[in-house]
Amino acid sequence: GNAQFMNFWTANVSLTYGPDVMSRSATRGGPRMRIPGSRTVTLSVATDNRQLLSLRPQIELTGRGDGAGSTFGAGLDITLQPSTRLLVTLEPSFERKTDAAQYVTTSDAVSYEPTYGSRYVFADLERRDLSMVTRVNMTFTPKLSLELFAQPLVSSGDFMTYKQLAQAETFTFETFQEGTATTDGCSGGRTCVDASGRRLVDFDGDGRADHSFTDRDFNLRSLRATAVLRWEYRPGSTIFFVWQRQQADRASVGTFDFGRDVDALFAAPADNRFIVKVNWWLGL
């Protein structure tokens, strides 16, 4: 549904329903798995875009059946146009997502007949993403213009409860209780993290680790930026001066901390590239 008001503000609401489906990819090549249906509502309001400053806040809420997860997203589009020569847009956004069936790994260490021999390990994942797309378009003359683009991003993923698919073509799981690491396995539970940071899994409950993998918790920080200066030095012929910058950093923390992650982003190694492109119109 869409509406435009007498003051040229607009509003939008959308409702989406997705039924249960059988996924052929959720187990990454294993048996089919049922994915519960979802319901999504999106709301947005936009102010008069003819004005010097216009805003468009929006939120999105998604819920999935059988406790399969949820998503909360919020964003704000800010457009500033003080003149016909300058346009600035800022698009900050935040998303918090929980997923009760994030695929982790497959193991053949201990046979499991309900899923045709192999065991398919999943986890509850809590993810947070914060980004802000920034664009600046400046026209100095009809022949000279500057475009800037930047997208900083900080993201975290916390893998919590580990489990295995209990039966093919279902959304039921056998949960692994968290324990403490011993010399050759886990005590008090069927999964634990050893001194080296690897996660151990005891499939048959005999206290000895049957499978291990690197703990999946992550923090990603990245920055992509591009600046393009365009000059039409003669009719039909242009030259582009381009600067590109990329920064990226990864850590295995899992928790979201804005100050810490932003500091780590700007301290990350940077890759700068300068490109010159020339077009010459022959006019034959």
C-alpha positions as a Markdown table, in Angstrom:
| # | Residue | x | y | z |
|---|---|---|---|---|
| 1 | Gly | 0.0 | 0.0 | 0.0 |
| 2 | Asn | 1.2 | 3.5 | -0.9 |
| 3 | Ala | -0.1 | 6.9 | -0.1 |
| 4 | Gln | 0.8 | 10.5 | -1.0 |
| 5 | Phe | -0.5 | 13.3 | 1.2 |
| 6 | Met | -1.4 | 16.9 | 0.3 |
| 7 | Asn | 2.0 | 18.1 | 1.6 |
| 8 | Phe | 3.8 | 15.7 | -0.7 |
| 9 | Trp | 4.8 | 13.3 | 2.1 |
| 10 | Thr | 4.5 | 9.6 | 1.2 |
| 11 | Ala | 3.9 | 6.5 | 3.2 |
| 12 | Asn | 4.4 | 2.8 | 2.3 |
| 13 | Val | 3.4 | -0.4 | 4.1 |
| 14 | Ser | 4.0 | -3.9 | 2.7 |
| 15 | Leu | 3.1 | -7.3 | 4.1 |
| 16 | Thr | 4.8 | -10.5 | 2.9 |
| 17 | Tyr | 4.1 | -14.1 | 3.7 |
| 18 | Gly | 6.2 | -17.0 | 2.7 |
| 19 | Pro | 5.0 | -20.6 | 3.3 |
| 20 | Asp | 7.1 | -23.5 | 4.5 |
| 21 | Val | 9.4 | -24.9 | 1.9 |
| 22 | Met | 11.7 | -27.9 | 1.5 |
| 23 | Ser | 15.3 | -26.7 | 1.0 |
| 24 | Arg | 17.8 | -28.7 | -1.1 |
| 25 | Ser | 20.7 | -26.4 | 0.0 |
| 26 | Ala | 20.3 | -25.9 | 3.7 |
| 27 | Thr | 22.4 | -29.0 | 4.5 |
| 28 | Arg | 24.9 | -28.1 | 1.7 |
| 29 | Gly | 24.4 | -31.2 | -0.4 |
| 30 | Gly | 22.8 | -33.5 | 2.3 |
| 31 | Pro | 19.1 | -34.4 | 2.7 |
| 32 | Arg | 16.3 | -32.0 | 2.2 |
| 33 | Met | 15.3 | -29.9 | 5.2 |
| 34 | Arg | 12.1 | -28.1 | 6.0 |
| 35 | Ile | 12.4 | -24.3 | 6.3 |
| 36 | Pro | 9.5 | -22.7 | 8.3 |
| 37 | Gly | 7.5 | -20.0 | 6.7 |
| 38 | Ser | 8.0 | -16.3 | 7.3 |
| 39 | Arg | 5.9 | -13.1 | 7.8 |
| 40 | Thr | 7.4 | -9.7 | 7.1 |
| 41 | Val | 6.1 | -6.2 | 7.5 |
| 42 | Thr | 7.9 | -3.1 | 6.2 |
| 43 | Leu | 6.9 | 0.5 | 7.0 |
| 44 | Ser | 8.4 | 3.7 | 5.7 |
| 45 | Val | 7.6 | 7.4 | 5.6 |
| 46 | Ala | 9.2 | 10.0 | 3.3 |
| 47 | Thr | 9.1 | 13.8 | 3.5 |
| 48 | Asp | 8.7 | 16.1 | 0.6 |
| 49 | Asn | 11.6 | 15.3 | -1.7 |
| 50 | Arg | 11.4 | 18.8 | -3.3 |
| 51 | Gln | 12.8 | 20.4 | -0.2 |
| 52 | Leu | 16.4 | 21.2 | 0.7 |
| 53 | Leu | 16.4 | 18.3 | 3.2 |
| 54 | Ser | 14.3 | 15.2 | 2.8 |
| 55 | Leu | 14.1 | 12.1 | 5.1 |
| 56 | Arg | 12.9 | 8.6 | 4.7 |
| 57 | Pro | 12.9 | 6.4 | 7.8 |
| 58 | Gln | 11.9 | 2.8 | 7.5 |
| 59 | Ile | 11.7 | -0.4 | 9.6 |
| 60 | Glu | 11.4 | -4.0 | 8.7 |
| 61 | Leu | 10.2 | -6.8 | 11.0 |
| 62 | Thr | 10.4 | -10.5 | 10.0 |
| 63 | Gly | 9.2 | -13.5 | 12.1 |
| 64 | Arg | 9.6 | -17.1 | 11.2 |
| 65 | Gly | 7.6 | -20.1 | 12.4 |
| 66 | Asp | 8.7 | -22.8 | 14.8 |
| 67 | Gly | 11.1 | -20.4 | 16.5 |
| 68 | Ala | 13.3 | -20.4 | 13.3 |
| 69 | Gly | 14.4 | -16.8 | 13.8 |
| 70 | Ser | 13.6 | -13.2 | 13.4 |
| 71 | Thr | 14.9 | -10.0 | 11.8 |
| 72 | Phe | 14.7 | -6.4 | 12.9 |
| 73 | Gly | 16.0 | -3.8 | 10.4 |
| 74 | Ala | 15.9 | 0.0 | 10.6 |
| 75 | Gly | 17.2 | 2.6 | 8.2 |
| 76 | Leu | 17.1 | 6.3 | 7.5 |
| 77 | Asp | 17.7 | 7.8 | 4.0 |
| 78 | Ile | 18.8 | 11.4 | 4.3 |
| 79 | Thr | 19.0 | 13.6 | 1.1 |
| 80 | Leu | 20.5 | 17.1 | 1.2 |
| 81 | Gln | 20.4 | 19.2 | -2.0 |
| 82 | Pro | 21.3 | 22.8 | -1.2 |
| 83 | Ser | 21.7 | 23.6 | -4.9 |
| 84 | Thr | 21.3 | 22.1 | -8.3 |
| 85 | Arg | 25.0 | 21.5 | -8.3 |
| 86 | Leu | 25.3 | 19.5 | -5.0 |
| 87 | Leu | 23.5 | 16.4 | -3.9 |
| 88 | Val | 24.4 | 14.5 | -0.7 |
| 89 | Thr | 22.8 | 11.3 | 0.5 |
| 90 | Leu | 23.4 | 9.4 | 3.7 |
| 91 | Glu | 21.8 | 5.9 | 4.3 |
| 92 | Pro | 22.6 | 4.6 | 7.8 |
| 93 | Ser | 21.1 | 1.2 | 8.5 |
| 94 | Phe | 21.1 | -1.4 | 11.3 |
| 95 | Glu | 20.0 | -5.0 | 11.2 |
| 96 | Arg | 19.7 | -7.5 | 14.0 |
| 97 | Lys | 19.0 | -11.1 | 12.9 |
| 98 | Thr | 18.6 | -14.4 | 14.7 |
| 99 | Asp | 18.7 | -17.7 | 12.9 |
| 100 | Ala | 18.0 | -20.9 | 14.7 |
| 101 | Ala | 19.4 | -23.1 | 11.9 |
| 102 | Gln | 22.7 | -21.6 | 10.6 |
| 103 | Tyr | 24.7 | -24.4 | 8.9 |
| 104 | Val | 28.1 | -25.1 | 10.4 |
| 105 | Thr | 29.6 | -28.4 | 9.2 |
| 106 | Thr | 29.0 | -32.0 | 8.1 |
| 107 | Ser | 30.6 | -35.0 | 9.8 |
| 108 | Asp | 30.9 | -38.7 | 8.9 |
| 109 | Ala | 32.8 | -39.6 | 12.1 |
| 110 | Val | 29.8 | -41.4 | 13.7 |
| 111 | Ser | 27.1 | -42.7 | 11.4 |
| 112 | Tyr | 23.6 | -41.4 | 11.9 |
| 113 | Glu | 20.9 | -43.2 | 10.0 |
| 114 | Pro | 18.0 | -40.6 | 10.2 |
| 115 | Thr | 20.1 | -38.3 | 8.0 |
| 116 | Tyr | 21.5 | -41.1 | 5.8 |
| 117 | Gly | 24.8 | -41.7 | 7.6 |
| 118 | Ser | 26.2 | -38.2 | 7.9 |
| 119 | Arg | 25.6 | -35.7 | 10.7 |
| 120 | Tyr | 24.6 | -32.1 | 9.8 |
| 121 | Val | 25.6 | -29.6 | 12.5 |
| 122 | Phe | 23.8 | -26.3 | 12.9 |
| 123 | Ala | 23.9 | -23.5 | 15.4 |
| 124 | Asp | 21.8 | -20.6 | 16.7 |
| 125 | Leu | 23.3 | -17.4 | 15.2 |
| 126 | Glu | 22.8 | -13.9 | 16.4 |
| 127 | Arg | 24.1 | -11.3 | 13.9 |
| 128 | Arg | 24.2 | -7.5 | 13.9 |
| 129 | Asp | 25.1 | -5.3 | 10.9 |
| 130 | Leu | 25.7 | -1.6 | 10.9 |
| 131 | Ser | 26.5 | 0.4 | 7.8 |
| 132 | Met | 26.2 | 3.8 | 6.3 |
| 133 | Val | 26.2 | 4.3 | 2.5 |
| 134 | Thr | 27.4 | 7.9 | 1.7 |
| 135 | Arg | 27.2 | 9.6 | -1.7 |
| 136 | Val | 28.2 | 13.1 | -2.8 |
| 137 | Asn | 27.7 | 14.4 | -6.3 |
| 138 | Met | 29.2 | 17.8 | -7.1 |
| 139 | Thr | 29.0 | 19.5 | -10.5 |
| 140 | Phe | 31.4 | 22.4 | -10.7 |
| 141 | Thr | 30.7 | 23.2 | -14.4 |
| 142 | Pro | 29.0 | 21.3 | -17.2 |
| 143 | Lys | 32.4 | 19.8 | -18.0 |
| 144 | Leu | 33.8 | 19.2 | -14.5 |
| 145 | Ser | 32.1 | 17.0 | -11.8 |
| 146 | Leu | 33.1 | 15.0 | -8.7 |
| 147 | Glu | 31.4 | 11.8 | -7.4 |
| 148 | Leu | 32.2 | 10.3 | -4.0 |
| 149 | Phe | 31.0 | 7.0 | -2.6 |
| 150 | Ala | 31.8 | 5.4 | 0.8 |
| 151 | Gln | 30.4 | 2.4 | 2.7 |
| 152 | Pro | 31.7 | 1.6 | 6.1 |
| 153 | Leu | 30.4 | -1.6 | 7.6 |
| 154 | Val | 30.8 | -3.4 | 11.0 |
| 155 | Ser | 29.2 | -6.8 | 11.5 |
| 156 | Ser | 29.3 | -9.4 | 14.2 |
| 157 | Gly | 28.1 | -13.0 | 14.4 |
| 158 | Asp | 27.7 | -14.9 | 17.6 |
| 159 | Phe | 27.2 | -18.7 | 17.2 |
| 160 | Met | 25.5 | -20.0 | 20.3 |
| 161 | Thr | 23.7 | -23.3 | 20.8 |
| 162 | Tyr | 25.1 | -26.1 | 18.6 |
| 163 | Lys | 22.9 | -29.0 | 17.4 |
| 164 | Gln | 22.4 | -31.6 | 14.7 |
| 165 | Leu | 19.5 | -32.2 | 12.3 |
| 166 | Ala | 17.4 | -34.9 | 13.9 |
| 167 | Gln | 15.6 | -36.2 | 10.9 |
| 168 | Ala | 15.6 | -35.6 | 7.1 |
| 169 | Glu | 12.8 | -33.3 | 5.7 |
| 170 | Thr | 12.1 | -31.8 | 9.2 |
| 171 | Phe | 13.0 | -28.8 | 11.2 |
| 172 | Thr | 13.8 | -30.7 | 14.4 |
| 173 | Phe | 17.2 | -30.8 | 16.0 |
| 174 | Glu | 19.1 | -32.7 | 18.7 |
| 175 | Thr | 20.8 | -30.0 | 20.9 |
| 176 | Phe | 24.4 | -30.4 | 22.2 |
| 177 | Gln | 24.7 | -29.3 | 25.8 |
| 178 | Glu | 27.7 | -27.1 | 26.5 |
| 179 | Gly | 30.5 | -28.7 | 28.5 |
| 180 | Thr | 34.1 | -28.1 | 29.5 |
| 181 | Ala | 37.1 | -29.4 | 27.6 |
| 182 | Thr | 39.1 | -32.3 | 28.9 |
| 183 | Thr | 42.2 | -34.0 | 27.6 |
| 184 | Asp | 40.5 | -35.8 | 24.8 |
| 185 | Gly | 36.9 | -34.6 | 24.8 |
| 186 | Cys | 34.2 | -32.8 | 26.7 |
| 187 | Ser | 32.9 | -33.2 | 30.3 |
| 188 | Gly | 29.4 | -32.3 | 31.3 |
| 189 | Gly | 28.2 | -31.8 | 27.8 |
| 190 | Arg | 28.6 | -32.9 | 24.2 |
| 191 | Thr | 30.3 | -29.8 | 22.9 |
| 192 | Cys | 33.0 | -27.5 | 24.3 |
| 193 | Val | 35.9 | -25.3 | 23.3 |
| 194 | Asp | 39.5 | -26.5 | 23.9 |
| 195 | Ala | 42.5 | -24.4 | 24.9 |
| 196 | Ser | 43.4 | -23.8 | 21.2 |
| 197 | Gly | 40.0 | -22.3 | 20.5 |
| 198 | Arg | 38.7 | -25.2 | 18.5 |
| 199 | Arg | 35.2 | -26.5 | 19.1 |
| 200 | Leu | 34.8 | -30.1 | 20.0 |
| 201 | Val | 31.7 | -32.2 | 19.4 |
| 202 | Asp | 30.9 | -35.6 | 21.0 |
| 203 | Phe | 28.2 | -37.2 | 18.9 |
| 204 | Asp | 27.8 | -40.5 | 20.7 |
| 205 | Gly | 28.1 | -39.1 | 24.3 |
| 206 | Asp | 31.1 | -41.3 | 25.3 |
| 207 | Gly | 33.1 | -38.2 | 26.5 |
| 208 | Arg | 35.6 | -38.4 | 23.6 |
| 209 | Ala | 35.5 | -35.8 | 20.8 |
| 210 | Asp | 34.4 | -37.2 | 17.5 |
| 211 | His | 34.7 | -34.0 | 15.4 |
| 212 | Ser | 36.2 | -30.6 | 15.8 |
| 213 | Phe | 36.3 | -27.3 | 13.9 |
| 214 | Thr | 37.3 | -23.7 | 14.3 |
| 215 | Asp | 34.8 | -21.7 | 16.4 |
| 216 | Arg | 32.6 | -19.7 | 14.0 |
| 217 | Asp | 32.2 | -16.5 | 16.0 |
| 218 | Phe | 33.2 | -13.5 | 13.9 |
| 219 | Asn | 33.6 | -9.7 | 13.6 |
| 220 | Leu | 33.9 | -8.1 | 10.2 |
| 221 | Arg | 34.9 | -4.5 | 9.6 |
| 222 | Ser | 35.2 | -3.0 | 6.2 |
| 223 | Leu | 35.4 | 0.2 | 4.3 |
| 224 | Arg | 35.0 | 0.8 | 0.6 |
| 225 | Ala | 35.4 | 4.3 | -0.8 |
| 226 | Thr | 35.7 | 5.7 | -4.4 |
| 227 | Ala | 36.2 | 9.2 | -5.7 |
| 228 | Val | 35.8 | 10.0 | -9.4 |
| 229 | Leu | 36.7 | 13.4 | -10.9 |
| 230 | Arg | 35.4 | 13.7 | -14.5 |
| 231 | Trp | 36.7 | 16.4 | -16.8 |
| 232 | Glu | 35.5 | 16.9 | -20.4 |
| 233 | Tyr | 38.7 | 18.5 | -21.7 |
| 234 | Arg | 37.3 | 18.9 | -25.2 |
| 235 | Pro | 33.9 | 18.2 | -26.7 |
| 236 | Gly | 33.2 | 14.4 | -26.6 |
| 237 | Ser | 36.5 | 13.6 | -24.9 |
| 238 | Thr | 36.8 | 13.0 | -21.2 |
| 239 | Ile | 39.4 | 12.1 | -18.6 |
| 240 | Phe | 38.6 | 10.4 | -15.3 |
| 241 | Phe | 40.8 | 10.6 | -12.2 |
| 242 | Val | 39.8 | 7.7 | -9.8 |
| 243 | Trp | 40.8 | 7.0 | -6.3 |
| 244 | Gln | 39.7 | 3.7 | -4.6 |
| 245 | Arg | 40.3 | 2.8 | -1.0 |
| 246 | Gln | 39.6 | -0.6 | 0.7 |
| 247 | Gln | 40.0 | -1.5 | 4.4 |
| 248 | Ala | 39.1 | -4.8 | 6.0 |
| 249 | Asp | 39.6 | -6.5 | 9.3 |
| 250 | Arg | 38.4 | -9.7 | 10.8 |
| 251 | Ala | 38.3 | -11.0 | 14.4 |
| 252 | Ser | 36.8 | -14.0 | 16.2 |
| 253 | Val | 35.0 | -12.2 | 19.0 |
| 254 | Gly | 31.3 | -12.5 | 18.1 |
| 255 | Thr | 30.0 | -9.6 | 20.3 |
| 256 | Phe | 29.0 | -6.2 | 18.8 |
| 257 | Asp | 30.7 | -3.2 | 20.3 |
| 258 | Phe | 30.4 | 0.0 | 18.2 |
| 259 | Gly | 33.4 | 1.9 | 19.6 |
| 260 | Arg | 35.7 | -1.1 | 19.5 |
| 261 | Asp | 34.7 | -2.1 | 16.0 |
| 262 | Val | 34.9 | 1.4 | 14.5 |
| 263 | Asp | 38.4 | 1.8 | 16.0 |
| 264 | Ala | 39.4 | -1.5 | 14.5 |
| 265 | Leu | 38.0 | -0.5 | 11.1 |
| 266 | Phe | 40.1 | 2.6 | 10.8 |
| 267 | Ala | 43.2 | 0.9 | 12.1 |
| 268 | Ala | 42.9 | -1.9 | 9.5 |
| 269 | Pro | 45.4 | -2.1 | 6.7 |
| 270 | Ala | 44.4 | 0.0 | 3.7 |
| 271 | Asp | 44.7 | -0.6 | 0.0 |
| 272 | Asn | 44.7 | 2.6 | -2.1 |
| 273 | Arg | 44.6 | 2.6 | -5.9 |
| 274 | Phe | 44.8 | 5.5 | -8.3 |
| 275 | Ile | 43.4 | 5.1 | -11.9 |
| 276 | Val | 43.4 | 7.5 | -14.8 |
| 277 | Lys | 41.1 | 6.8 | -17.8 |
| 278 | Val | 41.1 | 8.9 | -20.9 |
| 279 | Asn | 38.5 | 8.9 | -23.7 |
| 280 | Trp | 39.4 | 10.7 | -26.9 |
| 281 | Trp | 36.7 | 11.3 | -29.5 |
| 282 | Leu | 38.2 | 11.2 | -33.0 |
| 283 | Gly | 35.3 | 12.8 | -34.7 |
| 284 | Leu | 35.8 | 11.0 | -38.0 |
